């Protein structure tokens, strides 16, 4: 059987792995040797897409042409966008599937979130094919456990658009447990606390003899490391920009966001950080302490612990019955997360496996199960949200409870109210509330019925949730024993026809062309360096000495000219040269801003602020 | 013995997840046959360890993830078969759900009619709700402690009823049961369901969680009109 890959399609970073014999292995990029691919996409002026770190860098200069954290937008509608999504992403204000507007040079692009995710998947696929040395056509992709049916469908659509047959969607926390379960033989009850870039999941599992059984899962698809970054953005802007972050222009906001990400990482290591923020009006140095950060984000941590409490209740276990706690997701590196999780479960969490890699490793283990190479292991997962239908009066009637082991089925019988009625309309929803409009709408199903007197047809409708957590519906007339036709109108997802069209129109990634890719990356970096330098020359001209200005400008001009040609080695060399020429100047700018920061602080202290 | 016609080879044999003649996966939609499908004795009391063992054994054989690797053509059947196995396991491992299932399949009409709540339980539920409201609104020094005390009471009540249920199911005669036994089973199940809702309300009050809708223990079988 051909290789099945395991993919962690993350909000911030994505990874791909494969089974090398009996052990999962994560693919490293053939050039940089890096395993993580930034989940960022940026379009060059000629509409060529760039994926990964280069795209993330480019987003700072070209926010209009770039998209970060597209996972937050998968399978949702316009009405689910929050304030910040609306600020960071421009969307087409029209009903139907969500479309993102981007500007690449003079072109305006309108893309659905699955199309953007597909570009990330194609880049991962390309990397894997190089390392494995063969084509990759089938994959296991992870999703947050708390993803609803539309979000799962959207992920599967992205796979299809990337030319991958998605054999299975696996819940991220479950995948993490699988990675740990590979060497777990005795029976244990495990809690997986997964705080990713944009989502939070908590799952309780029972593991024994290779069998992983999910007892309960819960979480929040709108809570993650990004929210901590945003709290930091507002903290930074209070100290660095004249107006609050909500009013900042997109460029300033992007720069603040990049600084916040750096600050968050540094505050996980040390108790205080000094940040240099290259704002359009000049570079600012800002200090933030871990204590300040923790006060600002306490409400976010409390939300995660509250979810843990509910999920534990659902699992029928108590905190003392949990044998191990596993931390997953980059955001779980924050010390405050660790402390609070340890306090809640009454034990120190495990993090033997790199939290950045563990989900991809688990996805790869599941890929091994599906391709038959992991014969002893099996995963029994659950549906994260209750599924039901809208009944008369707009009431939500549950058919399948949350945390029911999947595959799961429910049956419901329907009849007609008037003579010769030719169809019955069924509105399927997912959620835990009692009123249909408070739950997430999945789809409308229209069941065709042969014309008969009212009340005579007896149509049994079966709702089947497969092992991916995805719903299908079948209808059968009990009297005539015939299968009835069903028309599906997904509430937010794409129709099959839409996907076909997208496949035909899809962008060509610069596949397998190393030279071109390196060229694009070198150009992006040169552009970013030139841009920063230009601002520094303008803003800090008094810090220039002797003929420094002339030398830097000459070096920059040569680099800019080289960017017009196709030699990435030349661009890299000239970049190094420029960095060398300008580094004493950069050093002086840094020292000056540090001095200013310290001075202003001592004035604050003198004035008793 | 429930019998079934194999969808692959057409042979009729004992209902099972795998055809006795050709071993093809079957998805027998026969709720009454759950015990037979899991190869367990036809009685309402269950050996939990054995049930679990059978469930895991069967899961390893018919779960779609396993079938995907070994026999991809059987995948659609295995999804349905696994959904049946999962539902059977979920029902049989829980004494209350199992009792309800048994009542429905043994009690005929009796199983589908609703009885009124026993008066002692109605009184208990009413009193507990009053005490709970007092504890929440009093703003007293230790509302959480008094809620904890209420919770213990409710749990004790439920525990007592669960023990009664267990001994009733354990002592079930091998042949079809008499009406009196079915009626006491029904009354016990009704009491337990009231106590479960009550316990959830107290837990939610203790943890300060918003009230969610109760679990749909008894589904509306009538269906909708189009
Ligand atoms: Zn057969």
GROMACS .gro file of N, CA, C and O in nm, chain B residues 67-130:
model
  256
  676UNK      N    1  -1.090  -0.190   0.882
  676UNK     CA    2  -1.141  -0.242   0.756
  676UNK      C    3  -1.078  -0.167   0.637
  676UNK      O    4  -1.050  -0.225   0.533
  677UNK      N    5  -1.052  -0.037   0.658
  677UNK     CA    6  -0.989   0.045   0.554
  677UNK      C    7  -0.859  -0.021   0.505
  677UNK      O    8  -0.829  -0.021   0.387
  678UNK      N    9  -0.784  -0.076   0.599
  678UNK     CA   10  -0.655  -0.134   0.563
  678UNK      C   11  -0.670  -0.274   0.505
  678UNK      O   12  -0.593  -0.314   0.419
  679UNK      N   13  -0.771  -0.349   0.555
  679UNK     CA   14  -0.776  -0.490   0.517
  679UNK      C   15  -0.876  -0.519   0.406
  679UNK      O   16  -0.854  -0.611   0.327
  680UNK      N   17  -0.985  -0.444   0.400
  680UNK     CA   18  -1.094  -0.480   0.309
  680UNK      C   19  -1.175  -0.356   0.272
  680UNK      O   20  -1.289  -0.341   0.313
  681UNK      N   21  -1.115  -0.265   0.192
  681UNK     CA   22  -1.178  -0.134   0.168
  681UNK      C   23  -1.319  -0.142   0.110
  681UNK      O   24  -1.401  -0.054   0.136
  682UNK      N   25  -1.351  -0.250   0.037
  682UNK     CA   26  -1.487  -0.256  -0.021
  682UNK      C   27  -1.593  -0.265   0.088
  682UNK      O   28  -1.707  -0.225   0.068
  683UNK      N   29  -1.555  -0.320   0.203
  683UNK     CA   30  -1.653  -0.339   0.311
  683UNK      C   31  -1.668  -0.215   0.398
  683UNK      O   32  -1.740  -0.217   0.498
  684UNK      N   33  -1.600  -0.106   0.359
  684UNK     CA   34  -1.598   0.014   0.444
  684UNK      C   35  -1.738   0.067   0.478
  684UNK      O   36  -1.768   0.089   0.595
  685UNK      N   37  -1.828   0.088   0.377
  685UNK     CA   38  -1.960   0.142   0.413
  685UNK      C   39  -2.034   0.052   0.512
  685UNK      O   40  -2.097   0.101   0.605
  686UNK      N   41  -2.026  -0.080   0.493
  686UNK     CA   42  -2.093  -0.171   0.587
  686UNK      C   43  -2.030  -0.159   0.725
  686UNK      O   44  -2.099  -0.162   0.827
  687UNK      N   45  -1.897  -0.146   0.727
  687UNK     CA   46  -1.830  -0.143   0.858
  687UNK      C   47  -1.866  -0.017   0.936
  687UNK      O   48  -1.873  -0.019   1.058
  688UNK      N   49  -1.891   0.094   0.864
  688UNK     CA   50  -1.932   0.216   0.935
  688UNK      C   51  -2.066   0.193   1.003
  688UNK      O   52  -2.084   0.225   1.121
  689UNK      N   53  -2.158   0.126   0.931
  689UNK     CA   54  -2.289   0.099   0.993
  689UNK      C   55  -2.278  -0.006   1.103
  689UNK      O   56  -2.336   0.009   1.210
  690UNK      N   57  -2.197  -0.108   1.079
  690UNK     CA   58  -2.179  -0.213   1.180
  690UNK      C   59  -2.119  -0.152   1.308
  690UNK      O   60  -2.166  -0.180   1.419
  691UNK      N   61  -2.019  -0.066   1.292
  691UNK     CA   62  -1.955  -0.005   1.409
  691UNK      C   63  -2.053   0.085   1.482
  691UNK      O   64  -2.051   0.093   1.605
  692UNK      N   65  -2.142   0.153   1.407
  692UNK     CA   66  -2.239   0.240   1.475
  692UNK      C   67  -2.337   0.156   1.558
  692UNK      O   68  -2.378   0.197   1.666
  693UNK      N   69  -2.370   0.037   1.507
  693UNK     CA   70  -2.458  -0.053   1.583
  693UNK      C   71  -2.386  -0.105   1.708
  693UNK      O   72  -2.440  -0.104   1.819
  694UNK      N   73  -2.262  -0.149   1.688
  694UNK     CA   74  -2.184  -0.201   1.801
  694UNK      C   75  -2.167  -0.093   1.909
  694UNK      O   76  -2.185  -0.119   2.028
  695UNK      N   77  -2.136   0.029   1.865
  695UNK     CA   78  -2.117   0.138   1.961
  695UNK      C   79  -2.244   0.166   2.040
  695UNK      O   80  -2.240   0.190   2.160
  696UNK      N   81  -2.359   0.163   1.968
  696UNK     CA   82  -2.484   0.192   2.037
  696UNK      C   83  -2.517   0.081   2.136
  696UNK      O   84  -2.563   0.106   2.248
  697UNK      N   85  -2.493  -0.043   2.095
  697UNK     CA   86  -2.520  -0.157   2.184
  697UNK      C   87  -2.433  -0.146   2.310
  697UNK      O   88  -2.482  -0.161   2.422
  698UNK      N   89  -2.306  -0.116   2.291
  698UNK     CA   90  -2.214  -0.107   2.405
  698UNK      C   91  -2.253   0.007   2.498
  698UNK      O   92  -2.259  -0.008   2.620
  699UNK      N   93  -2.282   0.123   2.437
  699UNK     CA   94  -2.320   0.240   2.517
  699UNK      C   95  -2.443   0.209   2.602
  699UNK      O   96  -2.454   0.252   2.716
  700UNK      N   97  -2.538   0.135   2.544
  700UNK     CA   98  -2.661   0.105   2.615
  700UNK      C   99  -2.640  -0.003   2.721
  700UNK      O  100  -2.684   0.010   2.834
  701UNK      N  101  -2.570  -0.108   2.685
  701UNK     CA  102  -2.559  -0.222   2.775
  701UNK      C  103  -2.470  -0.195   2.896
  701UNK      O  104  -2.489  -0.252   3.002
  702UNK      N  105  -2.370  -0.107   2.879
  702UNK     CA  106  -2.277  -0.087   2.992
  702UNK      C  107  -2.338   0.000   3.101
  702UNK      O  108  -2.293   0.001   3.214
  703UNK      N  109  -2.443   0.074   3.066
  703UNK     CA  110  -2.508   0.163   3.163
  703UNK      C  111  -2.633   0.094   3.217
  703UNK      O  112  -2.727   0.069   3.140
  704UNK      N  113  -2.637   0.060   3.347
  704UNK     CA  114  -2.749  -0.018   3.400
  704UNK      C  115  -2.885   0.046   3.372
  704UNK      O  116  -2.982  -0.023   3.342
  705UNK      N  117  -2.891   0.180   3.378
  705UNK     CA  118  -3.019   0.245   3.354
  705UNK      C  119  -3.062   0.231   3.209
  705UNK      O  120  -3.177   0.198   3.180
  706UNK      N  121  -2.968   0.261   3.118
  706UNK     CA  122  -3.004   0.249   2.975
  706UNK      C  123  -3.035   0.105   2.941
  706UNK      O  124  -3.128   0.075   2.864
  707UNK      N  125  -2.960   0.013   3.000
  707UNK     CA  126  -2.982  -0.129   2.974
  707UNK      C  127  -3.121  -0.171   3.024
  707UNK      O  128  -3.195  -0.240   2.956
  708UNK      N  129  -3.156  -0.122   3.146
  708UNK     CA  130  -3.287  -0.153   3.203
  708UNK      C  131  -3.398  -0.103   3.113
  708UNK      O  132  -3.496  -0.173   3.086
  709UNK      N  133  -3.381   0.019   3.062
  709UNK     CA  134  -3.481   0.078   2.973
  709UNK      C  135  -3.495  -0.004   2.844
  709UNK      O  136  -3.605  -0.029   2.797
  710UNK      N  137  -3.380  -0.044   2.792
  710UNK     CA  138  -3.378  -0.124   2.669
  710UNK      C  139  -3.448  -0.259   2.693
  710UNK      O  140  -3.529  -0.304   2.613
  711UNK      N  141  -3.419  -0.319   2.806
  711UNK     CA  142  -3.478  -0.448   2.840
  711UNK      C  143  -3.630  -0.435   2.853
  711UNK      O  144  -3.705  -0.515   2.800
  712UNK      N  145  -3.671  -0.330   2.922
  712UNK     CA  146  -3.814  -0.305   2.942
  712UNK      C  147  -3.883  -0.289   2.807
  712UNK      O  148  -3.990  -0.344   2.784
  713UNK      N  149  -3.819  -0.213   2.718
  713UNK     CA  150  -3.878  -0.186   2.587
  713UNK      C  151  -3.895  -0.315   2.507
  713UNK      O  152  -3.995  -0.332   2.437
  714UNK      N  153  -3.798  -0.406   2.516
  714UNK     CA  154  -3.805  -0.526   2.434
  714UNK      C  155  -3.876  -0.643   2.501
  714UNK      O  156  -3.920  -0.734   2.435
  715UNK      N  157  -3.887  -0.640   2.635
  715UNK     CA  158  -3.956  -0.748   2.705
  715UNK      C  159  -4.096  -0.706   2.745
  715UNK      O  160  -4.184  -0.789   2.758
  716UNK      N  161  -4.114  -0.576   2.770
  716UNK     CA  162  -4.238  -0.531   2.831
  716UNK      C  163  -4.345  -0.492   2.732
  716UNK      O  164  -4.456  -0.459   2.771
  717UNK      N  165  -4.313  -0.495   2.603
  717UNK     CA  166  -4.412  -0.460   2.502
  717UNK      C  167  -4.470  -0.323   2.529
  717UNK      O  168  -4.395  -0.226   2.547
  718UNK      N  169  -4.602  -0.314   2.537
  718UNK     CA  170  -4.671  -0.186   2.555
  718UNK      C  171  -4.626  -0.114   2.682
  718UNK      O  172  -4.613   0.006   2.685
  719UNK      N  173  -4.601  -0.195   2.785
  719UNK     CA  174  -4.563  -0.139   2.914
  719UNK      C  175  -4.439  -0.051   2.902
  719UNK      O  176  -4.426   0.052   2.968
  720UNK      N  177  -4.348  -0.093   2.814
  720UNK     CA  178  -4.221  -0.021   2.799
  720UNK      C  179  -4.237   0.116   2.738
  720UNK      O  180  -4.154   0.204   2.762
  721UNK      N  181  -4.341   0.133   2.656
  721UNK     CA  182  -4.351   0.261   2.587
  721UNK      C  183  -4.445   0.359   2.657
  721UNK      O  184  -4.451   0.475   2.619
  722UNK      N  185  -4.519   0.313   2.757
  722UNK     CA  186  -4.607   0.408   2.827
  722UNK      C  187  -4.531   0.475   2.941
  722UNK      O  188  -4.446   0.414   3.005
  723UNK      N  189  -4.562   0.599   2.963
  723UNK     CA  190  -4.495   0.670   3.073
  723UNK      C  191  -4.575   0.652   3.201
  723UNK      O  192  -4.696   0.663   3.202
  724UNK      N  193  -4.505   0.623   3.309
  724UNK     CA  194  -4.576   0.615   3.436
  724UNK      C  195  -4.552   0.747   3.508
  724UNK      O  196  -4.462   0.822   3.475
  725UNK      N  197  -4.635   0.772   3.610
  725UNK     CA  198  -4.615   0.894   3.685
  725UNK      C  199  -4.501   0.871   3.784
  725UNK      O  200  -4.466   0.759   3.817
  726UNK      N  201  -4.444   0.983   3.829
  726UNK     CA  202  -4.330   0.972   3.919
  726UNK      C  203  -4.376   0.924   4.057
  726UNK      O  204  -4.477   0.971   4.109
  727UNK      N  205  -4.304   0.828   4.116
  727UNK     CA  206  -4.341   0.781   4.251
  727UNK      C  207  -4.343   0.898   4.350
  727UNK      O  208  -4.259   0.987   4.343
  728UNK      N  209  -4.440   0.897   4.441
  728UNK     CA  210  -4.463   1.014   4.527
  728UNK      C  211  -4.344   1.046   4.618
  728UNK      O  212  -4.312   1.162   4.638
  729UNK      N  213  -4.277   0.942   4.669
  729UNK     CA  214  -4.164   0.972   4.758
  729UNK      C  215  -4.053   1.046   4.683
  729UNK      O  216  -3.991   1.137   4.736
  730UNK      N  217  -4.033   1.009   4.557
  730UNK     CA  218  -3.930   1.075   4.476
  730UNK      C  219  -3.971   1.218   4.443
  730UNK      O  220  -3.893   1.312   4.454
  731UNK      N  221  -4.099   1.234   4.408
  731UNK     CA  222  -4.148   1.369   4.376
  731UNK      C  223  -4.125   1.461   4.495
  731UNK      O  224  -4.076   1.574   4.478
  732UNK      N  225  -4.154   1.414   4.613
  732UNK     CA  226  -4.136   1.496   4.734
  732UNK      C  227  -3.989   1.528   4.755
  732UNK      O  228  -3.952   1.642   4.784
  733UNK      N  229  -3.904   1.428   4.736
  733UNK     CA  230  -3.760   1.448   4.755
  733UNK      C  231  -3.705   1.552   4.657
  733UNK      O  232  -3.629   1.641   4.694
  734UNK      N  233  -3.745   1.538   4.529
  734UNK     CA  234  -3.697   1.631   4.427
  734UNK      C  235  -3.740   1.773   4.461
  734UNK      O  236  -3.661   1.868   4.457
  735UNK      N  237  -3.867   1.787   4.501
  735UNK     CA  238  -3.921   1.918   4.535
  735UNK      C  239  -3.843   1.981   4.651
  735UNK      O  240  -3.796   2.094   4.642
  736UNK      N  241  -3.826   1.904   4.757
  736UNK     CA  242  -3.756   1.956   4.876
  736UNK      C  243  -3.612   1.995   4.843
  736UNK      O  244  -3.562   2.099   4.886
  737UNK      N  245  -3.546   1.910   4.766
  737UNK     CA  246  -3.406   1.938   4.733
  737UNK      C  247  -3.394   2.068   4.654
  737UNK      O  248  -3.304   2.148   4.678
  738UNK      N  249  -3.485   2.088   4.559
  738UNK     CA  250  -3.480   2.212   4.481
  738UNK      C  251  -3.499   2.334   4.570
  738UNK      O  252  -3.432   2.436   4.551
  739UNK      N  253  -3.588   2.323   4.668
  739UNK     CA  254  -3.609   2.433   4.762
  739UNK      C  255  -3.480   2.463   4.840
  739UNK      O  256  -3.436   2.577   4.848
   0.00000   0.00000   0.00000
